[in-house]
Coordinates of C-alpha atoms in Angstrom, one line a residue:
M1 CA 22.5 -10.0 17.7
Q2 CA 20.4 -11.0 20.7
R3 CA 17.1 -12.8 20.1
S4 CA 14.4 -13.5 22.7
T5 CA 11.0 -15.0 22.3
Y6 CA 7.6 -14.9 24.0
K7 CA 4.1 -15.9 23.1
L8 CA 1.8 -13.7 21.1
G9 CA -0.3 -16.8 20.1
M10 CA 2.8 -17.4 18.0
T11 CA 6.6 -17.2 18.4
V12 CA 8.0 -13.7 18.2
Q13 CA 11.5 -12.6 17.4
T14 CA 13.0 -9.5 18.9
T15 CA 16.3 -7.9 17.9
G16 CA 18.6 -5.5 19.7
A17 CA 22.2 -4.9 20.6
T18 CA 23.7 -7.6 22.8
S19 CA 24.8 -5.0 25.3
H20 CA 21.2 -4.2 25.9
V21 CA 20.7 -7.5 27.6
A22 CA 24.1 -8.1 29.1
T23 CA 24.4 -4.9 31.1
K24 CA 21.8 -3.0 33.3
R25 CA 21.6 0.6 32.2
T26 CA 19.0 3.2 31.3
L27 CA 18.2 3.1 27.6
P28 CA 16.0 5.8 26.1
L29 CA 13.6 4.1 23.6
L30 CA 13.9 6.1 20.4
V31 CA 12.1 5.8 17.1
E32 CA 15.5 5.5 15.4
S33 CA 19.0 5.3 16.8
D34 CA 22.4 3.6 16.3
H35 CA 23.8 4.9 19.5
P36 CA 24.9 2.2 22.0
E37 CA 23.3 4.1 24.9
Q38 CA 19.9 4.2 23.2
F39 CA 17.4 1.6 22.0
S40 CA 15.9 1.9 18.6
L41 CA 12.3 0.8 18.1
F42 CA 12.5 0.5 14.3
P43 CA 15.4 -1.3 12.6
D44 CA 17.6 0.2 10.0
E45 CA 19.9 -1.3 7.3
L46 CA 22.7 -1.8 9.8
G47 CA 20.7 -3.7 12.4
G48 CA 19.0 -3.0 15.8
G49 CA 15.4 -2.3 16.4
V50 CA 12.6 -4.9 16.8
V51 CA 11.2 -7.0 14.0
I52 CA 7.7 -8.3 13.3
T53 CA 8.2 -11.3 11.0
Q54 CA 6.2 -12.2 7.9
D55 CA 4.3 -15.0 9.7
E56 CA 3.5 -12.7 12.6
I57 CA 2.3 -10.0 10.2
L58 CA -0.1 -12.5 8.6
Q59 CA -1.5 -13.5 12.0
L60 CA -1.7 -9.9 13.3
S61 CA -3.6 -8.9 10.1
C62 CA -6.3 -11.4 11.1
V63 CA -6.4 -10.1 14.7
Y64 CA -6.5 -6.5 13.7
S65 CA -9.2 -7.2 11.2
R66 CA -11.4 -8.5 14.0
F67 CA -10.7 -5.4 16.0
Y68 CA -11.7 -3.2 13.1
E69 CA -15.0 -4.9 12.7
I70 CA -15.8 -4.7 16.4
Y71 CA -15.1 -1.0 16.7
I72 CA -16.6 -0.1 13.3
S73 CA -19.9 -1.8 14.3
R74 CA -19.9 -0.1 17.6
L75 CA -19.1 3.4 16.4
S76 CA -21.2 3.3 13.2
A77 CA -24.3 2.6 15.4
R78 CA -23.5 5.6 17.6
L79 CA -22.8 7.8 14.7
S80 CA -26.0 6.8 13.0
D81 CA -28.0 7.9 16.1
Q82 CA -25.9 11.0 16.6
F83 CA -26.2 12.3 13.0
D84 CA -29.4 10.6 11.8
L85 CA -27.6 8.7 9.0
T86 CA -28.0 5.1 7.7
K87 CA -25.6 2.6 9.2
S88 CA -24.3 1.7 5.8
S89 CA -23.2 5.3 5.5
T90 CA -21.7 5.6 8.9
R91 CA -19.8 2.3 8.5
M92 CA -17.9 3.8 5.6
L93 CA -17.0 6.9 7.6
A94 CA -16.1 5.0 10.8
R95 CA -13.9 2.6 8.8
R96 CA -12.0 5.3 7.1
A97 CA -10.8 6.7 10.4
L98 CA -10.7 3.7 12.7
V99 CA -8.5 1.4 10.5
P100 CA -5.4 3.6 10.4
L101 CA -5.9 4.8 14.0
I102 CA -6.2 1.3 15.5
H103 CA -3.5 -0.2 13.3
C104 CA -1.1 2.6 14.3
F105 CA -1.8 2.1 18.0
M106 CA -1.6 -1.7 18.0
D107 CA 1.5 -1.9 15.8
R108 CA 3.4 0.4 18.1
L109 CA 2.0 -1.4 21.2
V110 CA 3.3 -4.7 19.9
R111 CA 6.7 -3.3 19.0
I112 CA 7.2 -1.6 22.4
K113 CA 6.3 -4.8 24.2
K114 CA 9.0 -6.6 22.1
A115 CA 11.5 -3.9 23.0
I116 CA 10.7 -4.3 26.7
D117 CA 11.2 -8.0 26.5
C118 CA 14.5 -7.5 24.8
A119 CA 15.8 -5.1 27.4
P120 CA 13.8 -5.8 30.6
G121 CA 14.0 -3.1 33.2
Q122 CA 16.2 -0.9 31.1
L123 CA 14.0 1.2 28.8
T124 CA 12.9 4.7 29.4
T125 CA 10.7 7.0 27.2
P126 CA 12.0 10.4 26.4
R127 CA 9.7 13.2 27.7
Q128 CA 7.5 14.3 24.8
E129 CA 4.8 16.9 24.2
L130 CA 1.6 15.5 22.6
F131 CA 1.9 15.6 18.8
P132 CA -0.9 17.9 17.5
A133 CA -3.9 16.0 16.2
P134 CA -4.3 16.2 12.4
D135 CA -7.7 17.3 11.1
T136 CA -7.8 14.7 8.4
V137 CA -7.1 11.0 8.4
E138 CA -4.8 11.4 5.3
A139 CA -2.6 13.8 7.4
F140 CA -2.6 11.2 10.2
E141 CA -1.5 8.5 7.8
E142 CA 1.2 10.7 6.4
C143 CA 2.5 11.4 10.0
S144 CA 2.5 7.7 10.9
V145 CA 4.5 6.8 7.8
T146 CA 7.0 9.7 7.5
S147 CA 7.2 11.7 10.8
P148 CA 9.9 10.7 13.4
A149 CA 8.4 13.4 15.7
F150 CA 4.9 11.8 15.6
N151 CA 6.2 8.3 16.1
Q152 CA 8.5 9.4 19.0
S153 CA 5.4 11.0 20.6
V154 CA 3.5 7.7 20.1
I155 CA 6.3 5.8 21.8
W156 CA 5.9 8.0 24.9
F157 CA 2.1 7.9 24.7
V158 CA 1.8 4.1 24.4
G159 CA 4.7 3.4 26.7
R160 CA 2.6 4.6 29.6
V161 CA 0.9 1.2 29.4
W162 CA 4.0 -0.2 31.2
Q163 CA 4.6 3.0 33.2
L164 CA 8.1 3.3 31.7
P165 CA 10.1 5.9 33.4
E166 CA 10.6 9.2 31.6
S167 CA 14.0 10.4 30.5
D168 CA 15.2 13.7 29.1
S169 CA 13.7 14.8 25.7
V170 CA 15.8 14.1 22.6
P171 CA 16.5 16.2 19.5
E172 CA 13.8 15.8 17.0
K173 CA 14.7 13.9 13.8
Q174 CA 13.5 15.4 10.6
P175 CA 11.3 13.8 7.8
F176 CA 13.1 13.0 4.6
A177 CA 13.1 15.7 1.9
L178 CA 10.6 15.2 -1.0
Q179 CA 11.8 14.7 -4.5
V180 CA 11.8 17.7 -6.8
G181 CA 10.3 17.3 -10.2
F182 CA 8.6 14.0 -9.7
K183 CA 6.6 12.5 -12.7
N184 CA 4.3 9.6 -12.8
N185 CA 5.0 7.9 -16.1
L186 CA 2.2 5.4 -15.7
F187 CA -0.2 8.1 -17.0
D188 CA 1.6 8.4 -20.3
L189 CA -0.6 6.7 -22.9
Y190 CA -0.7 8.9 -26.0
P191 CA 1.8 11.0 -28.0
R192 CA 1.2 14.8 -27.9
T193 CA 0.2 15.8 -31.5
P194 CA -1.8 18.7 -32.9
W195 CA -4.6 16.3 -33.8
G196 CA -4.5 14.9 -30.3
L197 CA -4.9 18.3 -28.8
I198 CA -7.8 19.1 -31.1
K199 CA -9.5 15.8 -30.2
N200 CA -9.0 16.4 -26.5
R201 CA -10.6 19.8 -26.7
W202 CA -13.5 18.3 -28.6
L203 CA -14.0 15.5 -26.0
K204 CA -13.9 18.0 -23.2
L205 CA -16.6 20.0 -24.8
M206 CA -18.7 16.9 -25.4
A207 CA -18.2 15.9 -21.7
L208 CA -19.9 19.2 -20.7
L209 CA -23.1 18.4 -22.6
P210 CA -26.0 17.4 -20.3
K211 CA -26.4 13.7 -20.5
S212 CA -27.2 10.9 -18.1
R213 CA -23.8 9.6 -17.0
F214 CA -22.5 7.4 -14.2
P215 CA -20.9 9.4 -11.4
T216 CA -17.2 8.5 -11.0
L217 CA -14.7 9.2 -8.3
G218 CA -11.8 9.1 -10.7
M219 CA -10.6 6.1 -12.8
S220 CA -7.0 6.3 -11.6
N221 CA -4.5 5.5 -14.4
A222 CA -7.3 4.4 -16.7
T223 CA -8.8 8.0 -16.8
G224 CA -6.9 8.9 -19.9
A225 CA -7.9 5.8 -21.7
F226 CA -11.6 6.3 -20.9
F227 CA -11.4 9.9 -21.9
H228 CA -9.6 9.2 -25.2
H229 CA -12.2 6.7 -26.2
G230 CA -15.2 9.0 -25.5
F231 CA -16.5 7.4 -22.3
Y232 CA -16.7 10.8 -20.6
S233 CA -19.0 12.1 -23.3
K234 CA -21.5 9.3 -23.0
Y235 CA -21.0 7.1 -19.9
L236 CA -18.9 8.7 -17.2
G237 CA -19.0 12.0 -15.3
D238 CA -16.6 13.2 -12.6
V239 CA -18.1 13.8 -9.2
S240 CA -16.9 17.0 -7.7
S241 CA -15.1 15.3 -4.7
H242 CA -12.5 17.8 -3.8
W243 CA -14.4 20.4 -1.9
P244 CA -12.5 22.1 1.0
L245 CA -13.0 19.5 3.6
A246 CA -14.8 20.9 6.6
V247 CA -13.1 20.6 10.0
E248 CA -14.3 21.6 13.4
S249 CA -13.0 22.0 16.9
Q250 CA -13.0 18.9 18.9
N251 CA -16.2 18.3 21.0
R252 CA -14.8 16.8 24.1
T253 CA -18.2 15.8 25.5
L254 CA -19.0 13.9 22.3
R255 CA -15.7 12.2 22.2
E256 CA -15.9 11.1 25.9
T257 CA -19.3 9.6 25.1
L258 CA -18.3 7.8 21.9
F259 CA -15.0 6.5 23.0
S260 CA -15.9 5.4 26.5
D261 CA -14.5 2.4 28.5
A262 CA -17.5 0.4 27.4
F263 CA -16.7 1.2 23.8
I264 CA -13.1 0.1 24.1
K265 CA -13.4 -3.1 26.1
N266 CA -14.0 -6.4 24.3
S267 CA -13.0 -10.0 24.8
E268 CA -11.0 -10.2 21.6
L269 CA -8.8 -7.3 22.8
S270 CA -8.5 -8.8 26.3
E271 CA -7.4 -12.1 24.9
F272 CA -4.9 -10.5 22.6
L273 CA -3.3 -8.4 25.3
A274 CA -3.0 -11.4 27.6
K275 CA -1.2 -13.4 24.8
L276 CA 1.0 -10.4 24.3
G277 CA 2.1 -10.8 27.9
L278 CA 0.4 -7.8 29.6
G279 CA -0.6 -8.2 33.3
V280 CA -4.0 -7.2 34.6
K281 CA -3.0 -3.6 35.5
E282 CA -1.2 -3.2 32.1
E283 CA -4.3 -4.5 30.3
H284 CA -6.5 -2.0 32.1
R285 CA -4.1 0.9 31.3
A286 CA -4.0 -0.3 27.6
Y287 CA -7.8 0.1 27.5
E288 CA -7.6 3.6 29.0
I289 CA -4.8 4.7 26.7
L290 CA -6.4 3.4 23.5
G291 CA -9.5 5.3 24.4
E292 CA -7.4 8.4 25.0
F293 CA -5.7 7.9 21.7
L294 CA -9.0 7.7 19.8
R295 CA -10.4 10.7 21.6
L296 CA -7.2 12.7 20.8
Y297 CA -6.5 11.6 17.2
Y298 CA -9.9 10.8 15.7
P299 CA -10.1 13.5 12.9
T300 CA -12.7 16.2 13.3
S301 CA -13.4 16.0 9.5
L302 CA -14.9 12.5 10.1
L303 CA -16.7 13.3 13.3
E304 CA -17.7 16.8 14.3
A305 CA -17.8 17.9 10.7
I306 CA -19.9 15.0 9.4
P307 CA -23.0 17.1 8.7
Q308 CA -21.2 19.7 6.6
N309 CA -19.2 17.1 4.6
M310 CA -22.2 14.8 4.1
N311 CA -24.0 17.8 2.7
H312 CA -21.2 18.5 0.3
A313 CA -21.2 14.9 -0.8
A314 CA -24.9 14.8 -1.4
Q315 CA -24.7 18.0 -3.5
A316 CA -21.9 16.5 -5.5
L317 CA -24.1 13.5 -6.4
R318 CA -27.3 15.5 -7.1
P319 CA -26.7 16.1 -10.8
F320 CA -26.4 12.4 -11.5
K321 CA -29.4 10.1 -12.2
K322 CA -27.7 6.8 -12.8
K323 CA -28.1 4.1 -10.1
A324 CA -24.4 3.2 -9.7
L325 CA -21.3 5.1 -8.5
I326 CA -18.0 4.0 -10.1
S327 CA -14.5 4.4 -8.6
S328 CA -10.9 3.3 -9.1
S329 CA -8.8 5.4 -6.8
G330 CA -9.0 4.0 -3.3
R331 CA -10.6 6.0 -0.6
G332 CA -9.7 9.6 0.2
V333 CA -11.9 11.3 2.9
C334 CA -14.0 13.2 0.4
A335 CA -14.4 10.1 -1.7
S336 CA -15.5 8.2 1.4
Y337 CA -18.1 10.8 2.0
V338 CA -19.4 10.5 -1.6
V339 CA -19.6 6.7 -1.2
A340 CA -21.4 7.2 2.2
A341 CA -23.9 9.6 0.5
A342 CA -24.3 7.1 -2.4
K343 CA -25.0 4.3 0.1
R344 CA -27.7 6.5 1.8
T345 CA -29.5 6.8 -1.5
G346 CA -29.2 3.2 -2.5
L347 CA -26.7 3.5 -5.3
T348 CA -24.7 0.4 -6.4
I349 CA -21.0 0.9 -5.6
V350 CA -18.6 -0.3 -8.4
D351 CA -14.9 -0.3 -7.9
H352 CA -12.3 -0.9 -10.7
Q353 CA -8.8 -2.5 -10.3
H354 CA -6.0 0.0 -10.7
G355 CA -2.8 -1.9 -10.2
G356 CA -1.1 -5.2 -9.6
H357 CA -1.3 -7.7 -6.7
Y358 CA -5.1 -8.0 -6.9
G359 CA -6.2 -11.6 -7.2
Y360 CA -2.9 -13.3 -6.6
I361 CA -0.9 -11.7 -3.6
E362 CA -1.7 -12.7 -0.1
D363 CA -2.9 -10.2 2.6
M364 CA -3.4 -7.0 0.7
S365 CA -4.5 -5.4 3.9
A366 CA -4.9 -1.8 2.7
V367 CA -7.3 -3.1 -0.1
L368 CA -9.1 -5.6 2.1
E369 CA -9.7 -3.0 4.9
L370 CA -10.1 0.3 3.0
E371 CA -11.0 -0.4 -0.6
Y372 CA -13.2 -3.5 -0.8
P373 CA -15.6 -2.7 2.1
G374 CA -18.8 -1.1 0.9
V375 CA -18.2 -2.2 -2.7
D376 CA -21.1 -4.1 -4.4
Q377 CA -19.2 -5.1 -7.6
F378 CA -15.5 -5.1 -8.3
V379 CA -14.2 -5.0 -11.9
S380 CA -10.9 -7.0 -12.1
W381 CA -8.3 -7.4 -14.8
G382 CA -9.6 -10.9 -15.4
W383 CA -9.4 -12.9 -12.1
L384 CA -12.6 -13.8 -10.2
R385 CA -11.5 -15.4 -6.9
L386 CA -11.5 -13.5 -3.7
P387 CA -9.8 -14.3 -0.4
D388 CA -11.7 -15.5 2.6
H389 CA -12.1 -12.2 4.4
P390 CA -15.1 -10.5 6.1
S391 CA -14.7 -7.3 3.9
V392 CA -15.6 -9.1 0.7
K393 CA -18.9 -10.6 1.8
G394 CA -21.6 -9.5 -0.6
M395 CA -19.1 -8.2 -3.2
S396 CA -19.2 -9.8 -6.6
V397 CA -16.3 -9.8 -9.1
I398 CA -16.5 -9.4 -12.9
G399 CA -13.4 -9.6 -15.2
L400 CA -13.0 -7.1 -18.0
P401 CA -10.0 -6.0 -20.1
S402 CA -7.9 -3.3 -18.4
P403 CA -8.2 -0.1 -20.3
W404 CA -4.9 1.1 -18.9
L405 CA -2.9 -2.0 -19.7
S406 CA -4.5 -2.2 -23.1
E407 CA -3.5 1.3 -24.0
R408 CA 0.0 0.9 -22.4
K409 CA 0.4 -2.1 -24.6
R410 CA -0.2 0.1 -27.7
Y411 CA 2.1 2.7 -26.2
W412 CA 4.9 0.2 -26.0
A413 CA 4.3 -1.2 -29.5
G414 CA 6.8 1.2 -31.0
I415 CA 9.7 0.1 -28.6
K416 CA 12.8 -0.9 -30.5
G417 CA 13.6 -4.6 -30.0
G418 CA 16.9 -6.4 -30.3
G419 CA 20.3 -4.8 -31.0
E420 CA 23.0 -3.8 -28.6
R421 CA 22.0 -2.2 -25.3
E422 CA 24.0 -0.2 -22.7
F423 CA 22.8 -2.6 -19.9
D424 CA 21.7 -6.1 -19.6
V425 CA 19.3 -5.5 -16.7
L426 CA 17.0 -2.6 -15.6
L427 CA 16.6 -3.4 -11.9
M428 CA 13.3 -2.1 -10.5
P429 CA 12.9 -3.0 -6.8
N430 CA 9.9 -2.0 -4.7
M431 CA 9.6 0.9 -2.3
M432 CA 10.5 0.9 1.4
K433 CA 8.6 3.2 3.8
R434 CA 10.3 4.7 6.9
F435 CA 7.6 3.6 9.3
P436 CA 4.7 1.1 9.1
A437 CA 1.8 2.2 7.0
A438 CA -1.8 1.6 8.0
A439 CA -3.1 -0.9 7.3
Q440 CA 0.3 -2.6 6.9
G441 CA -0.1 -6.2 5.8
A442 CA 2.2 -8.8 4.4
S443 CA 1.9 -7.8 0.7
T444 CA 4.4 -4.9 0.6
A445 CA 8.0 -4.2 1.7
R446 CA 8.3 -2.8 5.2
I447 CA 11.0 -1.5 7.5
D448 CA 11.1 -4.8 9.4
L449 CA 12.9 -6.4 6.4
I450 CA 15.2 -3.6 5.5
Q451 CA 18.4 -5.6 6.4
E452 CA 17.2 -8.5 4.3
V453 CA 16.3 -6.2 1.4
G454 CA 19.7 -4.6 1.5
A455 CA 21.5 -7.9 1.7
S456 CA 19.5 -9.3 -1.2
L457 CA 20.4 -6.3 -3.4
K458 CA 24.1 -6.6 -2.6
H459 CA 24.1 -10.3 -3.3
L460 CA 22.4 -9.8 -6.7
V461 CA 24.8 -7.0 -7.8
R462 CA 27.9 -8.9 -6.6
E463 CA 27.0 -12.1 -8.5
A464 CA 25.8 -10.3 -11.6
A465 CA 29.1 -8.3 -11.7
A466 CA 31.1 -11.5 -11.4
Q467 CA 29.3 -12.8 -14.5
G468 CA 29.8 -9.5 -16.4
I469 CA 26.1 -8.7 -16.3
R470 CA 25.5 -4.9 -16.5
I471 CA 22.8 -3.4 -14.2
L472 CA 21.0 -0.1 -14.4
H473 CA 19.4 0.2 -11.0
K474 CA 16.3 2.5 -10.6
P475 CA 15.4 2.7 -6.9
F476 CA 11.7 3.3 -6.3
N477 CA 11.9 6.8 -4.7
P478 CA 14.3 9.0 -2.6
T479 CA 12.9 7.7 0.7
T480 CA 14.0 4.2 -0.2
V481 CA 17.5 5.6 -1.2
N482 CA 17.7 7.4 2.2
L483 CA 16.8 4.3 4.2
L484 CA 19.3 2.2 2.3
A485 CA 22.0 4.9 2.1
Q486 CA 25.0 2.7 3.1
T487 CA 23.7 -0.1 0.9
M488 CA 23.6 2.2 -2.0
Q489 CA 27.2 3.2 -1.5
E490 CA 28.2 -0.4 -1.2
L491 CA 26.4 -1.3 -4.4
E492 CA 28.6 1.2 -6.3
S493 CA 31.7 -0.4 -4.9
I494 CA 30.5 -4.0 -5.4
G495 CA 29.2 -3.5 -8.9
G496 CA 32.1 -1.3 -10.2
S497 CA 31.8 -0.6 -13.9
Y498 CA 28.9 -3.2 -14.2
Y499 CA 26.5 -1.1 -12.0
V500 CA 24.9 2.3 -12.5
C501 CA 22.2 3.9 -10.3
E502 CA 19.6 6.1 -12.0
Q503 CA 19.3 9.5 -10.4
Q504 CA 15.9 10.7 -11.6
L505 CA 13.5 8.5 -9.7
D506 CA 10.2 9.1 -11.5
K507 CA 7.5 6.4 -11.2
G508 CA 7.3 3.7 -13.8
L509 CA 9.0 2.8 -17.1
T510 CA 9.9 5.1 -20.0
Y511 CA 11.0 4.5 -23.5
E512 CA 14.5 5.8 -22.7
L513 CA 14.9 3.4 -19.7
V514 CA 13.6 0.3 -21.6
E515 CA 15.7 1.0 -24.7
R516 CA 18.9 1.1 -22.6
C517 CA 18.4 -2.4 -21.2
H518 CA 17.7 -5.9 -22.4
V519 CA 15.5 -7.2 -19.6
V520 CA 13.5 -5.5 -16.9
V521 CA 13.9 -7.3 -13.5
W522 CA 11.5 -6.7 -10.6
D523 CA 11.8 -7.9 -7.0
Q524 CA 8.1 -8.9 -6.8
P525 CA 5.3 -9.4 -9.4
G526 CA 3.6 -6.0 -9.1
T527 CA 2.0 -3.6 -11.6
G528 CA 5.2 -3.1 -13.6
F529 CA 5.6 -6.8 -14.1
L530 CA 2.1 -7.1 -15.4
E531 CA 2.7 -4.2 -17.7
C532 CA 5.8 -5.8 -19.2
L533 CA 4.3 -9.2 -19.6
S534 CA 1.2 -7.8 -21.4
S535 CA 3.3 -5.5 -23.6
Q536 CA 5.9 -8.1 -24.5
I537 CA 8.7 -6.3 -22.9
P538 CA 11.4 -8.8 -21.8
T539 CA 11.0 -9.2 -18.1
M540 CA 11.9 -11.4 -15.1
V541 CA 11.3 -11.4 -11.4
Y542 CA 13.8 -12.2 -8.7
W543 CA 11.3 -13.1 -6.0
P544 CA 12.7 -14.8 -2.9
R545 CA 9.4 -14.0 -1.1
L546 CA 11.1 -11.7 1.4
Y547 CA 8.0 -9.6 2.0
N548 CA 5.1 -11.1 0.1
H549 CA 3.8 -14.4 -1.2
E550 CA 1.2 -15.5 -3.7
E551 CA -2.2 -16.8 -2.7
V552 CA -2.5 -20.6 -2.4
W553 CA -4.7 -20.7 -5.5
A554 CA -2.1 -18.8 -7.5
Q555 CA 0.8 -21.1 -6.6
P556 CA 0.4 -23.5 -9.6
I557 CA 0.7 -20.8 -12.2
F558 CA 3.6 -19.1 -10.4
T559 CA 5.3 -22.5 -10.3
E560 CA 5.0 -22.7 -14.1
L561 CA 6.4 -19.2 -14.3
E562 CA 9.4 -20.4 -12.3
R563 CA 9.8 -23.5 -14.4
L564 CA 10.0 -21.5 -17.6
G565 CA 12.5 -18.9 -16.3
I566 CA 10.2 -15.9 -15.7
V567 CA 10.1 -15.9 -11.9
H568 CA 13.1 -16.9 -9.8
R569 CA 13.6 -17.7 -6.1
S570 CA 17.4 -17.4 -6.2
V571 CA 20.0 -15.2 -7.8
D572 CA 21.7 -18.1 -9.4
A573 CA 18.5 -19.1 -11.2
L574 CA 18.0 -15.5 -12.4
L575 CA 21.5 -15.1 -13.7
D576 CA 21.4 -18.4 -15.5
E577 CA 18.2 -17.4 -17.2
L578 CA 19.6 -14.0 -18.1
Q579 CA 22.6 -15.7 -19.8
R580 CA 20.2 -17.9 -21.8
F581 CA 18.3 -14.8 -22.8
K582 CA 21.4 -13.0 -23.9
K583 CA 22.4 -15.8 -26.2
S584 CA 19.1 -15.5 -28.2
P585 CA 16.6 -12.9 -27.0
H586 CA 14.3 -13.5 -30.0
A587 CA 14.2 -17.3 -29.3
W588 CA 13.6 -16.7 -25.6
M589 CA 10.7 -14.3 -26.2
N590 CA 9.1 -16.5 -28.8
D591 CA 9.4 -19.9 -27.2
P592 CA 5.9 -21.4 -27.7
E593 CA 5.5 -22.8 -24.3
R594 CA 6.7 -19.6 -22.6
A595 CA 4.5 -17.4 -24.8
S596 CA 1.5 -19.6 -24.1
L597 CA 2.0 -19.4 -20.4
I598 CA 2.4 -15.7 -20.4
S599 CA -0.8 -15.4 -22.4
R600 CA -2.7 -17.6 -19.9
F601 CA -1.3 -15.6 -16.9
C602 CA -2.2 -12.3 -18.5
R603 CA -5.7 -13.4 -19.4
E604 CA -6.3 -14.2 -15.7
F605 CA -4.4 -11.3 -14.0
A606 CA -3.6 -8.7 -16.7
W607 CA -6.2 -9.0 -19.4
T608 CA -5.7 -6.7 -22.4
S609 CA -7.7 -6.3 -25.6
D610 CA -7.8 -3.9 -28.6
D611 CA -11.6 -4.2 -28.2
W612 CA -11.7 -3.2 -24.5
P613 CA -14.0 -0.2 -25.3
E614 CA -16.7 -2.6 -26.6
H615 CA -16.3 -4.8 -23.5
W616 CA -16.8 -1.8 -21.2
Q617 CA -19.6 -0.3 -23.3
R618 CA -21.6 -3.6 -22.9
Y619 CA -20.9 -3.7 -19.2
L620 CA -22.0 -0.1 -18.6
D621 CA -25.1 -0.5 -20.8
G622 CA -26.0 -3.5 -18.7
L623 CA -25.3 -1.5 -15.5
S624 CA -27.7 1.2 -16.8
N625 CA -30.4 -1.3 -17.5
G626 CA -29.9 -3.4 -14.3

């Protein structure tokens, strides 16, 4: 494995086959390849590709965040003049498009430069047709994460910065097939009974009665909890935010005006490109090609079709008289329009936590760049401290019990404890995406670390089998299985009779899965870990910090979790604790010091309460009177 370094304001590592450097030859730069006569931009489980390290991702997140702010400020001012909208509204719309577009361009730019440095004078770009511009930013995001054809086209597109010679086109790789029959178990909160069906019908009728309710953009996994406890008959009303999104033909004149050279150029970008190692001519071409990229791929649904979609959003809000808009589901394009319309009329924007990582994991870029901006108040699962980031300026945080976690805790109350189990461990690792998402930060697993993830899994299964610990492995989804195909085969061989891989890859835990295993083991402290802790399901984390880290202020409590055998940095520590658990599960779960620590951790990051409806009623009453 050959490694070379250069300065990007930090040290950068690049990986590629040794023969790439040792011998002069023409190497087509492909999105994926294990052929010795080709160069792969992205790594796979067997090696190759170029890698952006964890430290580099953290630094790039800060750099990209400054780029977003510069371009959002510039474009929102122009959109405000063009469409006679408030800047608070156009900032929401500009951000929703610019963050994924700029991240995609810059990420591929950095990777191609690293590939060039690894194989200087040897790379070519296969001749490509332009990938058709998606009409929506969601479609663009899907292409950037899943489509080899799109990413191969971007390699050719961005490669023109260095005027890489063209080579013959290559056969198009296909996206992975989607799973058939997928179910999200996180939404299972209540048993299906005749009385439950009658109650649901009654609540639906009550929700239709004309009352003054808060407009909501969906409450994510907490929707069922709010509905079950009558909030949709008194406090909450769904905004109709799924209209057929208007799209238009591209207005070339408008796009040339908006994404001009003056719009693109700025000192921050110039400094970054220089540190990346671009010469003056390459820097100039980078400006031109970034402008061309935005003119081509900026979605019409967020530009030419702004008037129609803003009108739909305004109509969706018209029935509501409350002065706050509540959301808990991220930012789809229609939802972004509703928030923009709410901003225009002066509504308070309230967002509600809908998963783990919030408050304790470093560099949650997708949340920092696409969820927090524009929010006036964020309702957390107990924590109050925000990171030092421009997107959170002016946003306050209030902690309330999580309706979803509180109801899932009740859901799990009937789980059978103790007794013999088929497996010692239910292994629940995180997902791996085929290509970098936007905005990709340092809080989630990514393709750069696929070799380390595969090696970590094999090491865990090998050592567990040696100690007679039986593992039921539930990969996150079929994409992860496809990316780790050889690793999955090796795990079967390594684990032998002590290892079984679950085939139905639905999301989340089920009674059947939990009752087959003694302990649920995660590879990072995410939503499922919080659910297990708050529901008193035996759980541990094997967390070597491969792809994410805790925030500095959360380090003390995670150190305590390590000391008491809940979080582990090494396989040896995890297996030792599992053996202690097996000797006396009841004593392990009821150890006073461990139970007290779990209670403190949950109160800060996974607050549950049987009285959560009262907490939320008081909060919403105060919001009504505020």
